[in-house]
Short mmCIF file of C-alpha atoms and ligand atoms in Angstrom, two decimals:
data_model
loop_
_atom_site.label_atom_id
_atom_site.label_comp_id
_atom_site.label_asym_id
_atom_site.label_seq_id
_atom_site.Cartn_x
_atom_site.Cartn_y
_atom_site.Cartn_z
CA MET A 1 134.47 24.81 40.32
CA GLN A 2 135.42 25.88 36.83
CA THR A 3 132.86 25.91 34.03
CA PHE A 4 133.67 25.00 30.49
CA VAL A 5 131.45 27.77 29.11
CA THR A 6 133.19 29.73 26.37
CA HIS A 7 130.37 31.97 25.11
CA LEU A 8 126.74 32.14 24.08
CA GLU A 9 125.65 31.92 20.48
CA CYS A 10 122.58 33.08 18.55
CA SER A 11 120.79 29.93 17.40
CA LEU A 12 119.89 31.53 14.06
CA THR A 13 122.89 33.65 13.06
CA GLY A 14 125.73 32.09 15.10
CA GLU A 15 126.64 35.55 16.44
CA HIS A 16 128.67 35.31 19.68
CA TYR A 17 127.75 36.83 23.07
CA PRO A 18 129.89 36.92 26.22
CA ALA A 19 129.19 34.51 29.10
CA ASP A 20 128.60 35.70 32.69
CA ARG A 21 126.22 38.52 31.69
CA VAL A 22 122.45 38.78 31.85
CA HIS A 23 120.96 37.81 28.47
CA GLY A 24 117.51 37.44 26.99
CA LEU A 25 117.05 36.78 23.27
CA SER A 26 119.74 37.53 20.69
CA ALA A 27 119.73 40.76 18.69
CA SER A 28 117.73 38.97 15.99
CA GLY A 29 115.12 37.93 18.54
CA LYS A 30 116.12 34.26 18.63
CA PRO A 31 117.20 31.94 21.47
CA LEU A 32 120.78 32.05 22.72
CA LEU A 33 122.58 28.74 23.22
CA VAL A 34 125.42 28.15 25.68
CA ARG A 35 128.65 26.84 24.14
CA TYR A 36 131.35 24.91 25.98
CA ASP A 37 134.99 24.02 25.44
CA LEU A 38 134.24 20.37 24.79
CA ASP A 39 137.85 19.50 23.95
CA ALA A 40 138.99 20.69 27.36
CA MET A 41 136.12 18.80 28.96
CA ALA A 42 137.01 15.59 27.11
CA GLU A 43 140.48 15.76 28.61
CA VAL A 44 139.39 15.86 32.23
CA LEU A 45 136.06 14.02 32.31
CA GLU A 46 135.18 10.38 31.72
CA ARG A 47 131.71 9.01 31.32
CA GLU A 48 132.43 6.24 33.84
CA GLU A 49 133.24 8.88 36.46
CA VAL A 50 129.99 10.72 35.83
CA SER A 51 128.06 7.44 36.00
CA ARG A 52 129.50 6.71 39.43
CA ARG A 53 128.29 9.99 40.92
CA GLU A 54 125.14 10.31 42.96
CA GLY A 55 121.93 10.44 40.90
CA GLY A 56 120.03 13.50 39.68
CA PHE A 57 120.89 16.00 36.98
CA TRP A 58 123.50 17.91 38.99
CA ARG A 59 125.82 14.96 38.33
CA TYR A 60 126.29 16.52 34.87
CA ARG A 61 127.79 19.59 36.49
CA GLU A 62 130.50 20.07 33.86
CA PHE A 63 127.88 20.23 31.10
CA LEU A 64 126.13 23.08 32.90
CA PRO A 65 126.85 26.81 33.06
CA VAL A 66 126.79 27.39 36.85
CA ARG A 67 130.19 28.62 37.96
CA PHE A 68 129.98 28.58 41.76
CA ASP A 69 128.67 25.58 43.73
CA ALA A 70 127.12 27.96 46.26
CA ASN A 71 124.60 29.02 43.60
CA VAL A 72 123.35 25.49 42.96
CA VAL A 73 119.81 25.05 44.31
CA THR A 74 118.58 21.53 45.00
CA LEU A 75 115.28 20.06 46.13
CA GLY A 76 116.23 16.39 46.00
CA GLU A 77 116.43 15.79 42.25
CA VAL A 78 116.55 12.13 41.25
CA THR A 79 117.53 10.24 38.13
CA THR A 80 114.10 9.56 36.64
CA PRO A 81 113.40 5.89 35.98
CA LEU A 82 113.00 4.17 32.63
CA ILE A 83 109.98 1.88 32.75
CA ARG A 84 109.41 -0.71 30.06
CA LEU A 85 105.89 -1.39 28.78
CA PRO A 86 106.14 -5.02 27.65
CA SER A 87 102.42 -5.74 27.31
CA LEU A 88 101.96 -2.83 24.90
CA GLU A 89 105.12 -2.93 22.83
CA GLU A 90 104.15 -5.65 20.31
CA ASN A 91 107.34 -6.58 18.42
CA ASP A 92 109.10 -3.37 19.38
CA GLU A 93 110.69 -2.21 22.59
CA LEU A 94 108.82 0.54 24.39
CA TRP A 95 110.04 2.56 27.36
CA VAL A 96 108.76 5.52 29.34
CA LYS A 97 111.04 7.99 31.06
CA ASP A 98 108.99 9.04 34.07
CA GLU A 99 109.78 12.67 34.75
CA GLY A 100 106.94 12.93 37.25
CA ARG A 101 109.38 11.86 39.98
CA LEU A 102 111.19 15.20 39.98
CA PRO A 103 110.54 18.02 42.49
CA THR A 104 107.12 19.66 41.80
CA GLY A 105 106.21 16.55 39.82
CA SER A 106 107.39 17.54 36.35
CA PHE A 107 110.44 17.89 34.13
CA LYS A 108 110.11 21.65 34.38
CA ALA A 109 112.22 21.22 37.53
CA ARG A 110 115.27 20.58 35.34
CA GLY A 111 115.01 23.86 33.46
CA LEU A 112 113.97 26.02 36.36
CA ALA A 113 116.67 24.68 38.69
CA LEU A 114 119.22 25.89 36.16
CA ALA A 115 117.49 29.19 35.45
CA VAL A 116 117.24 29.97 39.17
CA ALA A 117 120.86 29.00 39.85
CA MET A 118 121.99 31.26 37.02
CA ALA A 119 119.71 34.06 38.21
CA ARG A 120 121.48 33.85 41.56
CA GLU A 121 124.85 33.83 39.88
CA LEU A 122 124.00 36.91 37.82
CA GLY A 123 122.43 38.78 40.72
CA LEU A 124 118.80 38.82 39.52
CA LYS A 125 116.19 39.28 42.24
CA HIS A 126 112.71 38.96 40.78
CA LEU A 127 111.83 36.33 38.18
CA ALA A 128 108.63 36.29 36.13
CA MET A 129 107.15 33.95 33.56
CA PRO A 130 104.05 32.92 31.66
CA THR A 131 103.08 29.29 32.28
CA ASN A 132 100.51 26.62 31.51
CA GLY A 133 101.09 25.29 35.03
CA ASN A 134 104.14 23.16 35.68
CA ALA A 135 106.83 25.70 34.82
CA GLY A 136 105.32 28.20 37.24
CA ALA A 137 105.29 25.64 40.04
CA ALA A 138 108.90 24.68 39.42
CA LEU A 139 109.95 28.33 39.32
CA ALA A 140 108.09 29.01 42.57
CA ALA A 141 109.77 26.08 44.32
CA TYR A 142 113.33 26.82 43.25
CA ALA A 143 112.93 30.55 43.74
CA ALA A 144 111.62 29.96 47.28
CA LYS A 145 114.62 27.78 48.05
CA ALA A 146 117.00 30.36 46.57
CA ASP A 147 115.26 33.25 48.34
CA LEU A 148 114.33 35.04 45.10
CA ARG A 149 110.95 36.57 44.23
CA ALA A 150 108.73 34.93 41.62
CA THR A 151 105.71 36.19 39.68
CA VAL A 152 103.75 33.85 37.46
CA LEU A 153 101.02 34.60 34.88
CA CYS A 154 98.85 31.73 33.67
CA PRO A 155 95.71 31.28 31.59
CA ALA A 156 92.68 31.41 33.90
CA ASP A 157 91.79 27.82 32.95
CA THR A 158 95.19 26.39 33.91
CA PRO A 159 94.71 23.17 35.96
CA GLU A 160 93.65 24.38 39.41
CA ILE A 161 96.19 22.18 41.17
CA ASN A 162 99.05 23.97 39.39
CA ILE A 163 97.73 27.41 40.34
CA ARG A 164 97.30 26.49 44.01
CA GLU A 165 100.62 24.68 44.13
CA THR A 166 102.43 27.68 42.68
CA SER A 167 100.97 30.15 45.14
CA GLU A 168 101.52 27.78 48.11
CA LEU A 169 105.17 27.81 47.06
CA GLY A 170 105.24 31.54 47.58
CA ALA A 171 104.99 32.93 44.06
CA ARG A 172 102.61 35.75 43.17
CA VAL A 173 100.14 34.27 40.66
CA PHE A 174 97.95 36.12 38.15
CA ARG A 175 95.18 34.32 36.27
CA VAL A 176 94.92 35.85 32.81
CA ASN A 177 91.84 35.78 30.63
CA GLY A 178 93.76 34.46 27.61
CA LEU A 179 96.34 31.95 26.42
CA ILE A 180 99.99 31.46 27.41
CA SER A 181 100.99 33.74 24.52
CA ASP A 182 98.91 36.55 26.08
CA CYS A 183 100.59 35.91 29.45
CA GLY A 184 103.97 36.03 27.72
CA ARG A 185 103.15 39.34 26.10
CA ILE A 186 102.23 40.88 29.46
CA VAL A 187 105.46 39.62 31.06
CA GLY A 188 107.44 41.11 28.17
CA GLU A 189 105.64 44.46 28.32
CA ARG A 190 105.76 44.86 32.10
CA ALA A 191 109.19 43.39 32.85
CA GLN A 192 111.02 46.68 32.82
CA ASP A 193 108.72 48.76 35.02
CA GLN A 194 108.10 45.86 37.42
CA GLY A 195 111.78 44.96 37.73
CA TRP A 196 111.13 41.41 36.49
CA PHE A 197 113.55 39.20 34.66
CA ASP A 198 111.64 37.35 31.92
CA LEU A 199 112.12 33.58 32.22
CA SER A 200 109.82 32.65 29.30
CA THR A 201 110.68 29.43 27.48
CA LEU A 202 113.83 29.95 25.37
CA LYS A 203 113.77 33.71 25.94
CA GLU A 204 116.63 33.19 28.38
CA PRO A 205 119.54 30.80 27.74
CA TYR A 206 119.58 28.48 30.77
CA ARG A 207 116.31 26.56 31.06
CA ILE A 208 117.30 24.64 27.95
CA GLU A 209 120.60 23.68 29.61
CA GLY A 210 118.60 22.08 32.41
CA LYS A 211 116.29 20.30 29.99
CA LYS A 212 119.34 19.09 28.10
CA THR A 213 120.14 16.82 31.05
CA MET A 214 117.27 14.55 29.92
CA GLY A 215 119.41 13.65 26.91
CA LEU A 216 122.54 13.12 29.01
CA GLU A 217 120.65 11.04 31.53
CA LEU A 218 118.88 8.79 29.05
CA ALA A 219 122.14 8.20 27.15
CA GLN A 220 123.75 7.06 30.37
CA GLN A 221 120.75 4.91 31.35
CA PHE A 222 120.82 3.14 27.96
CA ASP A 223 124.55 2.52 28.44
CA TRP A 224 125.49 5.18 25.86
CA GLN A 225 123.43 3.57 23.08
CA LEU A 226 120.64 5.99 22.21
CA PRO A 227 117.18 4.56 21.49
CA ASP A 228 115.91 4.43 17.89
CA ALA A 229 113.09 6.90 18.45
CA ILE A 230 112.10 9.52 21.02
CA PHE A 231 108.52 10.79 21.32
CA TYR A 232 108.42 14.20 22.96
CA PRO A 233 105.27 16.18 23.82
CA THR A 234 106.10 19.53 22.29
CA GLY A 235 104.97 22.89 23.57
CA GLY A 236 107.89 25.31 23.51
CA GLY A 237 110.08 22.37 22.55
CA THR A 238 112.83 23.11 25.08
CA GLY A 239 113.28 19.45 25.91
CA LEU A 240 113.50 18.30 22.32
CA ILE A 241 115.96 21.01 21.35
CA GLY A 242 117.87 20.44 24.59
CA MET A 243 118.24 16.70 24.03
CA TRP A 244 119.38 17.31 20.46
CA LYS A 245 122.05 19.67 21.81
CA ALA A 246 123.03 17.13 24.48
CA PHE A 247 123.56 14.42 21.86
CA ALA A 248 125.87 16.69 19.85
CA GLU A 249 127.88 17.48 22.98
CA LEU A 250 128.13 13.80 23.92
CA GLU A 251 129.34 12.94 20.44
CA ALA A 252 131.94 15.72 20.54
CA LEU A 253 133.24 14.20 23.78
CA GLY A 254 133.37 10.77 22.14
CA TRP A 255 130.86 9.34 24.62
CA ILE A 256 128.33 8.30 21.93
CA ASP A 257 128.62 7.67 18.19
CA SER A 258 126.94 9.61 15.40
CA ARG A 259 123.67 7.63 15.37
CA ARG A 260 120.68 9.63 16.51
CA PRO A 261 117.16 8.69 17.49
CA LYS A 262 114.34 9.74 15.20
CA MET A 263 112.87 12.69 17.07
CA PHE A 264 109.07 12.85 17.07
CA ALA A 265 107.47 16.14 18.12
CA VAL A 266 104.02 15.29 19.49
CA GLN A 267 101.25 17.90 19.60
CA ALA A 268 97.49 17.96 20.12
CA GLU A 269 95.16 18.26 17.13
CA GLY A 270 93.69 21.41 18.69
CA CYS A 271 97.10 23.12 18.85
CA ALA A 272 99.59 21.82 16.32
CA PRO A 273 101.66 24.67 14.85
CA ILE A 274 104.81 22.56 14.56
CA VAL A 275 102.96 19.68 12.91
CA ARG A 276 101.48 22.05 10.34
CA ALA A 277 104.86 23.67 9.57
CA PHE A 278 106.52 20.26 9.35
CA ALA A 279 103.92 19.01 6.86
CA ALA A 280 104.21 22.20 4.79
CA GLY A 281 108.02 22.01 4.71
CA GLU A 282 108.36 25.38 6.39
CA GLU A 283 111.30 26.61 8.45
CA PHE A 284 109.20 28.60 10.93
CA ALA A 285 105.71 27.91 12.30
CA GLU A 286 102.74 30.27 12.01
CA PRO A 287 100.97 30.91 15.33
CA TRP A 288 97.98 28.57 15.87
CA GLN A 289 94.60 30.29 16.26
CA ASP A 290 92.08 29.26 18.96
CA ALA A 291 94.37 26.71 20.57
CA GLN A 292 92.40 24.05 22.42
CA THR A 293 93.40 20.81 24.14
CA MET A 294 93.04 19.24 27.56
CA ALA A 295 96.81 18.61 27.46
CA ALA A 296 97.67 22.01 28.94
CA GLY A 297 101.45 21.49 28.80
CA ILE A 298 101.38 21.42 25.01
CA ARG A 299 98.82 24.17 24.48
CA VAL A 300 101.44 26.54 23.10
CA PRO A 301 100.26 28.40 19.97
CA ALA A 302 103.67 29.87 19.08
CA ALA A 303 107.20 28.73 19.99
CA VAL A 304 110.19 31.06 19.71
CA GLY A 305 112.36 27.97 19.06
CA ASP A 306 110.08 26.66 16.28
CA PHE A 307 112.88 26.48 13.70
CA LEU A 308 115.13 24.58 16.12
CA ILE A 309 112.42 22.00 16.81
CA LEU A 310 111.74 21.59 13.08
CA ARG A 311 115.45 21.31 12.29
CA ALA A 312 116.06 18.60 14.87
CA VAL A 313 113.00 16.63 13.80
CA ARG A 314 114.01 16.80 10.11
CA GLU A 315 117.72 16.09 10.62
CA SER A 316 116.84 13.08 12.74
CA GLY A 317 114.48 11.59 10.16
CA GLY A 318 111.59 11.85 12.62
CA ALA A 319 108.25 13.61 12.22
CA ALA A 320 105.79 15.94 13.91
CA LEU A 321 102.52 14.18 14.77
CA ALA A 322 99.17 15.41 16.09
CA VAL A 323 96.88 13.34 18.32
CA SER A 324 93.30 13.88 19.51
CA ASP A 325 92.19 14.56 23.09
CA GLU A 326 89.88 11.52 22.95
CA ASP A 327 92.80 9.26 22.06
CA ILE A 328 94.91 10.84 24.83
CA ILE A 329 92.27 10.08 27.47
CA ALA A 330 91.75 6.52 26.24
CA ALA A 331 95.51 5.88 26.06
CA ARG A 332 96.01 7.13 29.61
CA SER A 333 93.48 4.58 30.91
CA GLN A 334 94.93 1.82 28.75
CA VAL A 335 98.54 2.30 29.82
CA ALA A 336 97.61 2.76 33.49
CA ALA A 337 95.55 -0.42 33.69
CA ALA A 338 97.94 -2.52 31.59
CA GLU A 339 101.26 -1.37 33.01
CA GLY A 340 100.59 0.31 36.36
CA THR A 341 101.97 3.58 35.05
CA LEU A 342 99.73 6.63 35.29
CA LEU A 343 100.77 9.06 32.57
CA CYS A 344 99.91 12.75 32.41
CA PRO A 345 97.85 13.74 29.34
CA GLU A 346 100.96 14.95 27.49
CA GLY A 347 102.74 11.68 28.29
CA ALA A 348 99.73 9.71 27.07
CA ALA A 349 99.90 11.77 23.86
CA THR A 350 103.34 10.31 23.17
CA PHE A 351 101.94 6.78 23.44
CA VAL A 352 99.23 7.64 20.91
CA ALA A 353 101.86 9.14 18.60
CA TRP A 354 104.04 6.03 18.92
CA ARG A 355 101.11 3.84 17.80
CA GLN A 356 100.46 6.28 14.97
CA ALA A 357 104.11 6.24 13.86
CA LYS A 358 104.14 2.45 13.90
CA ALA A 359 100.96 2.23 11.85
CA ALA A 360 102.37 4.73 9.33
CA GLY A 361 105.57 2.70 8.93
CA LEU A 362 107.77 5.46 10.39
CA LEU A 363 109.55 3.02 12.72
CA ASP A 364 111.65 0.02 11.73
CA GLU A 365 110.48 -3.37 12.97
CA GLY A 366 111.92 -4.03 16.43
CA SER A 367 112.69 -0.37 17.15
CA ARG A 368 113.47 0.74 20.66
CA SER A 369 111.29 3.78 21.38
CA LEU A 370 111.26 6.11 24.34
CA LEU A 371 108.19 8.04 25.47
CA PHE A 372 108.35 11.03 27.78
CA ASN A 373 106.00 11.20 30.72
CA CYS A 374 106.74 14.80 31.55
CA ALA A 375 104.66 15.13 34.74
CA THR A 376 103.04 12.97 37.36
CA GLY A 377 99.60 11.74 36.31
CA LEU A 378 98.31 12.70 39.75
CA LYS A 379 98.25 16.41 38.90
CA TYR A 380 95.38 16.01 36.43
CA PRO A 381 91.64 15.34 36.68
CA LEU A 382 91.14 11.61 36.08
CA THR A 383 88.36 9.56 34.50
CA ASP A 384 85.98 8.01 37.04
CA HIS A 385 85.78 4.27 36.36
CA SER A 386 84.29 3.41 39.75
CA THR A 387 80.90 1.90 40.58
CA MET A 388 78.74 3.18 43.42
CA LEU A 389 77.92 0.51 46.01
CA ASP A 390 75.22 1.51 48.47
C1 PLP B 401 105.99 22.13 29.68
C2 PLP B 401 105.32 20.85 29.43
C3 PLP B 401 105.39 20.23 28.19
C4 PLP B 401 106.12 20.85 27.01
O1 PLP B 401 107.49 20.92 27.21
P1 PLP B 401 108.40 21.82 26.28
O2 PLP B 401 109.79 21.34 26.47
O3 PLP B 401 108.20 23.24 26.67
O4 PLP B 401 107.93 21.59 24.87
C5 PLP B 401 104.74 19.02 28.03
N1 PLP B 401 104.08 18.45 29.05
C6 PLP B 401 104.02 18.99 30.27
C7 PLP B 401 103.26 18.28 31.35
C8 PLP B 401 104.63 20.21 30.51
O5 PLP B 401 104.56 20.75 31.74
#
C-alpha cells in the first residue's frame, strides 16, 4: 500500500520535517501535523468507493500515515452510530455520535490504534503516556495486540475501572499523587533513561490522525453535508483539532464544500483553561490551577495544542463553554431516561453546553447539532435512583 504522506509540518511555524522518522514535538515545542498529497489522492480515490468499504476507521486508509498493511492493528473497530434525540431537541435537530462502541469503550481507540501502528512501523518497542484513564486503556489494548510494551501514569484518583482495565490489558500502571500534567512531566523526564517513547496527547504526530477519522466518518454518515454545530468535550483537544483538519482535507479533495460547523469546545467549570483564553481573546491558554471536575476525561489543566483548539473554534464561529458538574450529572440522568442513551460525564457535558448555546442565541433556529459521547457511560459511577424493597 502506498501512503500519500509528503511530510510533517510544525503547526505553529509551518517548518517541514521528513516522514518515516521518529518525531515528538517540533523544534519550537509545538505539535507536528502530517501532510498528504491531496491532489494525487483526489485522482485515485472516490468518496463512493470509501463509503462502500467495510465499516470502522481503517476504511479511511488513504487518509492515514501507515505505509504497510502488516503494521495495522485492529480490535474490531466499528463505525460509531449517530443517534438522534428527538424528545430533547425542541425545534432543532440533535444527534449524538456514540464513541463508546469502540474497542476499550472510548474514542481514544482511534488515536491509539494509529499511534501503535506507527510505533510498529518506526520500530519503537516501549510506549509510555500520562492518562486520565481512557487513553491508557486504549494504549494497553493496542500495544498488547501489537506485542509492544506499555507504561501508563495516571492521577491516583483516576476512575478505578480505567486503572484496573489498563493493567488487565498488560500495561504497567503507576498511580501518581498529582494531576495529568504531573504524570506528563514524569514521562517526559524519564523517557530517555527508561527507553520509553512518549505518546502524550499531541506530543507525537499520529494520535491526531486517528482522531481525525471522527470528522471523516461523520461527514460520510451525514451524506457529506456537515452538521451546523459540533459540541466536543475538550481536554487536550485532539479530536476537535483532528476533525478540523479532516474537514480541510475533505474540502481539498472536493468531497465537501467550504461550509463548516460551528465548533464548540466544552470544558468543566472546575478546569476551563480554553474557555478562559477564548473569553480573553488570547492565542494561548494559561495553565489552570487546582483543576477539579468529576469529568476526568476533560480534567486537563494545560493543552500543548491550545492555540490550535482556539483557532478552530474562532475560525468556525463557535465558542468555548464551561458547564458545572451538577448540570453534567443531571443531564446524564435526563438524557438516559428520555432517550435510552447513557452518556459518559464528558458526553453529558456536551448536552449541557448545547442547551447553553441555544439559550445564548449562539445557534440558528433549526440548527443540526452533533454531540460527542466519547466513552461508554458504563465506565463511570452512576447515580442510584433505586428504591429498596424488603
Ligand atoms: C480523552 C477524553 C476526552 C478529551 O478528548 P481530547 O480529544 O483529548 O480533548 C473527553 N472525554 C473522554 C471520556 C476522554 O477519554
